[in-house]
PDB file of C-alpha atoms in Angstrom:
ATOM      1  CA  UNK A   1    -108.831-112.345 -48.160  1.00  0.00           C
ATOM      2  CA  UNK A   2    -107.659-115.457 -46.311  1.00  0.00           C
ATOM      3  CA  UNK A   3    -105.790-115.068 -43.074  1.00  0.00           C
ATOM      4  CA  UNK A   4    -104.760-118.559 -42.086  1.00  0.00           C
ATOM      5  CA  UNK A   5    -101.699-120.294 -40.773  1.00  0.00           C
ATOM      6  CA  UNK A   6    -101.973-123.534 -42.710  1.00  0.00           C
ATOM      7  CA  UNK A   7     -98.289-124.015 -43.429  1.00  0.00           C
ATOM      8  CA  UNK A   8     -96.013-126.935 -44.120  1.00  0.00           C
ATOM      9  CA  UNK A   9     -92.262-127.243 -43.925  1.00  0.00           C
ATOM     10  CA  UNK A  10     -90.771-127.877 -47.356  1.00  0.00           C
ATOM     11  CA  UNK A  11     -87.593-129.817 -48.091  1.00  0.00           C
ATOM     12  CA  UNK A  12     -86.339-132.322 -50.631  1.00  0.00           C
ATOM     13  CA  UNK A  13     -87.920-135.048 -48.497  1.00  0.00           C
ATOM     14  CA  UNK A  14     -91.508-134.211 -49.434  1.00  0.00           C
ATOM     15  CA  UNK A  15     -93.899-136.633 -47.762  1.00  0.00           C
ATOM     16  CA  UNK A  16     -96.939-138.061 -49.502  1.00  0.00           C
ATOM     17  CA  UNK A  17     -99.112-135.998 -47.148  1.00  0.00           C
ATOM     18  CA  UNK A  18     -97.283-132.805 -48.126  1.00  0.00           C
ATOM     19  CA  UNK A  19     -97.714-133.617 -51.810  1.00  0.00           C
ATOM     20  CA  UNK A  20    -101.448-134.083 -51.329  1.00  0.00           C
ATOM     21  CA  UNK A  21    -101.723-130.806 -49.372  1.00  0.00           C
ATOM     22  CA  UNK A  22     -99.847-128.884 -52.066  1.00  0.00           C
ATOM     23  CA  UNK A  23    -101.860-130.499 -54.830  1.00  0.00           C
ATOM     24  CA  UNK A  24    -105.145-129.659 -53.110  1.00  0.00           C
ATOM     25  CA  UNK A  25    -104.051-126.029 -52.732  1.00  0.00           C
ATOM     26  CA  UNK A  26    -103.231-125.629 -56.431  1.00  0.00           C
ATOM     27  CA  UNK A  27    -106.256-127.138 -58.100  1.00  0.00           C
ATOM     28  CA  UNK A  28    -106.258-125.098 -61.303  1.00  0.00           C
ATOM     29  CA  UNK A  29    -107.976-125.734 -64.598  1.00  0.00           C
ATOM     30  CA  UNK A  30    -105.807-123.443 -66.748  1.00  0.00           C
ATOM     31  CA  UNK A  31    -102.363-124.664 -65.686  1.00  0.00           C
ATOM     32  CA  UNK A  32    -101.703-128.059 -64.204  1.00  0.00           C
ATOM     33  CA  UNK A  33     -97.900-127.943 -64.219  1.00  0.00           C
ATOM     34  CA  UNK A  34     -97.489-128.106 -60.410  1.00  0.00           C
ATOM     35  CA  UNK A  35    -100.081-130.854 -60.054  1.00  0.00           C
ATOM     36  CA  UNK A  36     -98.486-132.754 -62.916  1.00  0.00           C
ATOM     37  CA  UNK A  37     -95.086-132.621 -61.183  1.00  0.00           C
ATOM     38  CA  UNK A  38     -96.637-133.943 -57.992  1.00  0.00           C
ATOM     39  CA  UNK A  39     -98.345-136.808 -59.832  1.00  0.00           C
ATOM     40  CA  UNK A  40     -95.048-137.689 -61.519  1.00  0.00           C
ATOM     41  CA  UNK A  41     -93.284-137.767 -58.151  1.00  0.00           C
ATOM     42  CA  UNK A  42     -95.987-139.989 -56.696  1.00  0.00           C
ATOM     43  CA  UNK A  43     -95.680-142.367 -59.669  1.00  0.00           C
ATOM     44  CA  UNK A  44     -91.897-142.527 -59.337  1.00  0.00           C
ATOM     45  CA  UNK A  45     -92.254-143.371 -55.642  1.00  0.00           C
ATOM     46  CA  UNK A  46     -94.745-146.084 -56.508  1.00  0.00           C
ATOM     47  CA  UNK A  47     -92.314-147.488 -59.085  1.00  0.00           C
ATOM     48  CA  UNK A  48     -89.492-147.447 -56.507  1.00  0.00           C
ATOM     49  CA  UNK A  49     -91.618-149.492 -54.087  1.00  0.00           C
ATOM     50  CA  UNK A  50     -92.514-151.878 -56.882  1.00  0.00           C
ATOM     51  CA  UNK A  51     -88.864-152.433 -57.887  1.00  0.00           C
ATOM     52  CA  UNK A  52     -87.961-153.161 -54.273  1.00  0.00           C
ATOM     53  CA  UNK A  53     -90.687-155.780 -54.093  1.00  0.00           C
ATOM     54  CA  UNK A  54     -89.282-157.303 -57.292  1.00  0.00           C
ATOM     55  CA  UNK A  55     -85.886-157.654 -55.631  1.00  0.00           C
ATOM     56  CA  UNK A  56     -87.413-160.133 -53.194  1.00  0.00           C
ATOM     57  CA  UNK A  57     -89.816-161.776 -55.659  1.00  0.00           C
ATOM     58  CA  UNK A  58     -87.307-162.328 -58.442  1.00  0.00           C
ATOM     59  CA  UNK A  59     -83.918-163.119 -56.884  1.00  0.00           C
ATOM     60  CA  UNK A  60     -82.471-164.037 -60.273  1.00  0.00           C
ATOM     61  CA  UNK A  61     -82.952-160.388 -61.371  1.00  0.00           C
ATOM     62  CA  UNK A  62     -81.644-158.672 -58.231  1.00  0.00           C
ATOM     63  CA  UNK A  63     -79.047-156.562 -60.032  1.00  0.00           C
ATOM     64  CA  UNK A  64     -81.542-155.295 -62.604  1.00  0.00           C
ATOM     65  CA  UNK A  65     -84.069-154.333 -59.960  1.00  0.00           C
ATOM     66  CA  UNK A  66     -81.437-152.693 -57.763  1.00  0.00           C
ATOM     67  CA  UNK A  67     -80.401-150.648 -60.808  1.00  0.00           C
ATOM     68  CA  UNK A  68     -84.024-149.637 -61.474  1.00  0.00           C
ATOM     69  CA  UNK A  69     -84.581-148.842 -57.804  1.00  0.00           C
ATOM     70  CA  UNK A  70     -81.532-146.584 -57.785  1.00  0.00           C
ATOM     71  CA  UNK A  71     -82.677-144.799 -60.932  1.00  0.00           C
ATOM     72  CA  UNK A  72     -86.119-144.290 -59.402  1.00  0.00           C
ATOM     73  CA  UNK A  73     -84.479-142.667 -56.363  1.00  0.00           C
ATOM     74  CA  UNK A  74     -82.506-140.400 -58.714  1.00  0.00           C
ATOM     75  CA  UNK A  75     -85.749-139.383 -60.460  1.00  0.00           C
ATOM     76  CA  UNK A  76     -87.427-138.786 -57.106  1.00  0.00           C
ATOM     77  CA  UNK A  77     -84.640-136.404 -56.078  1.00  0.00           C
ATOM     78  CA  UNK A  78     -84.824-134.559 -59.416  1.00  0.00           C
ATOM     79  CA  UNK A  79     -88.600-134.143 -59.191  1.00  0.00           C
ATOM     80  CA  UNK A  80     -88.443-133.086 -55.522  1.00  0.00           C
ATOM     81  CA  UNK A  81     -85.777-130.512 -56.397  1.00  0.00           C
ATOM     82  CA  UNK A  82     -87.902-129.246 -59.278  1.00  0.00           C
ATOM     83  CA  UNK A  83     -90.944-128.813 -57.037  1.00  0.00           C
ATOM     84  CA  UNK A  84     -88.869-127.007 -54.411  1.00  0.00           C
ATOM     85  CA  UNK A  85     -87.311-124.719 -57.040  1.00  0.00           C
ATOM     86  CA  UNK A  86     -90.750-124.010 -58.494  1.00  0.00           C
ATOM     87  CA  UNK A  87     -92.061-122.951 -55.081  1.00  0.00           C
ATOM     88  CA  UNK A  88     -88.985-120.756 -54.579  1.00  0.00           C
ATOM     89  CA  UNK A  89     -89.276-119.152 -58.048  1.00  0.00           C
ATOM     90  CA  UNK A  90     -92.923-118.366 -57.378  1.00  0.00           C
ATOM     91  CA  UNK A  91     -91.979-116.734 -54.033  1.00  0.00           C
ATOM     92  CA  UNK A  92     -94.235-119.131 -52.153  1.00  0.00           C
ATOM     93  CA  UNK A  93     -91.746-120.098 -49.438  1.00  0.00           C
ATOM     94  CA  UNK A  94     -90.828-117.971 -46.462  1.00  0.00           C
ATOM     95  CA  UNK A  95     -87.170-117.730 -45.318  1.00  0.00           C
ATOM     96  CA  UNK A  96     -87.645-120.919 -43.257  1.00  0.00           C
ATOM     97  CA  UNK A  97     -88.944-122.888 -46.265  1.00  0.00           C
ATOM     98  CA  UNK A  98     -92.474-122.802 -44.903  1.00  0.00           C
ATOM     99  CA  UNK A  99     -95.225-122.959 -47.514  1.00  0.00           C
ATOM    100  CA  UNK A 100     -98.486-121.273 -46.606  1.00  0.00           C
ATOM    101  CA  UNK A 101    -101.110-123.471 -48.276  1.00  0.00           C
ATOM    102  CA  UNK A 102    -103.817-120.832 -48.015  1.00  0.00           C
ATOM    103  CA  UNK A 103    -101.545-118.248 -49.659  1.00  0.00           C
ATOM    104  CA  UNK A 104    -100.843-120.742 -52.435  1.00  0.00           C
ATOM    105  CA  UNK A 105    -104.553-121.444 -52.927  1.00  0.00           C
ATOM    106  CA  UNK A 106    -105.425-117.720 -52.871  1.00  0.00           C
ATOM    107  CA  UNK A 107    -102.660-116.898 -55.359  1.00  0.00           C
ATOM    108  CA  UNK A 108    -103.838-119.645 -57.674  1.00  0.00           C
ATOM    109  CA  UNK A 109    -107.424-118.451 -57.415  1.00  0.00           C
ATOM    110  CA  UNK A 110    -106.421-114.852 -58.210  1.00  0.00           C
ATOM    111  CA  UNK A 111    -104.360-115.959 -61.215  1.00  0.00           C
ATOM    112  CA  UNK A 112    -107.265-117.921 -62.633  1.00  0.00           C
ATOM    113  CA  UNK A 113    -109.725-115.085 -62.107  1.00  0.00           C
ATOM    114  CA  UNK A 114    -107.338-112.573 -63.644  1.00  0.00           C
ATOM    115  CA  UNK A 115    -106.341-114.858 -66.539  1.00  0.00           C
ATOM    116  CA  UNK A 116    -102.707-114.328 -65.634  1.00  0.00           C
ATOM    117  CA  UNK A 117    -101.614-117.913 -66.052  1.00  0.00           C
ATOM    118  CA  UNK A 118     -98.918-118.378 -68.641  1.00  0.00           C
ATOM    119  CA  UNK A 119     -99.024-122.176 -69.041  1.00  0.00           C
TER     120      UNK A 119
END
């Protein structure tokens, strides 16, 4: 049984480092839903950066790229909210929105060993 204090503070402003830490703690073969959400969020962030570069590179299309950038931010918020709600629904956050990465990894490991995954 793991007894560690590897925790991270969770909020809607998930950093890239937090996403990597969560993803590494939930490496599962049977169900990749959490990892898939994290990859989607990382892709949306990459797209947002790309659209902002386009604003400078293609001044004739500023309005289009501002629109796309705004939509990417909307998607980022939706995906961040979904990840946060998932962690809450799975009872993985303490009252201070701290996520214990070792608890997450141990839970995932136990689910795989017990074939209790529903995805």
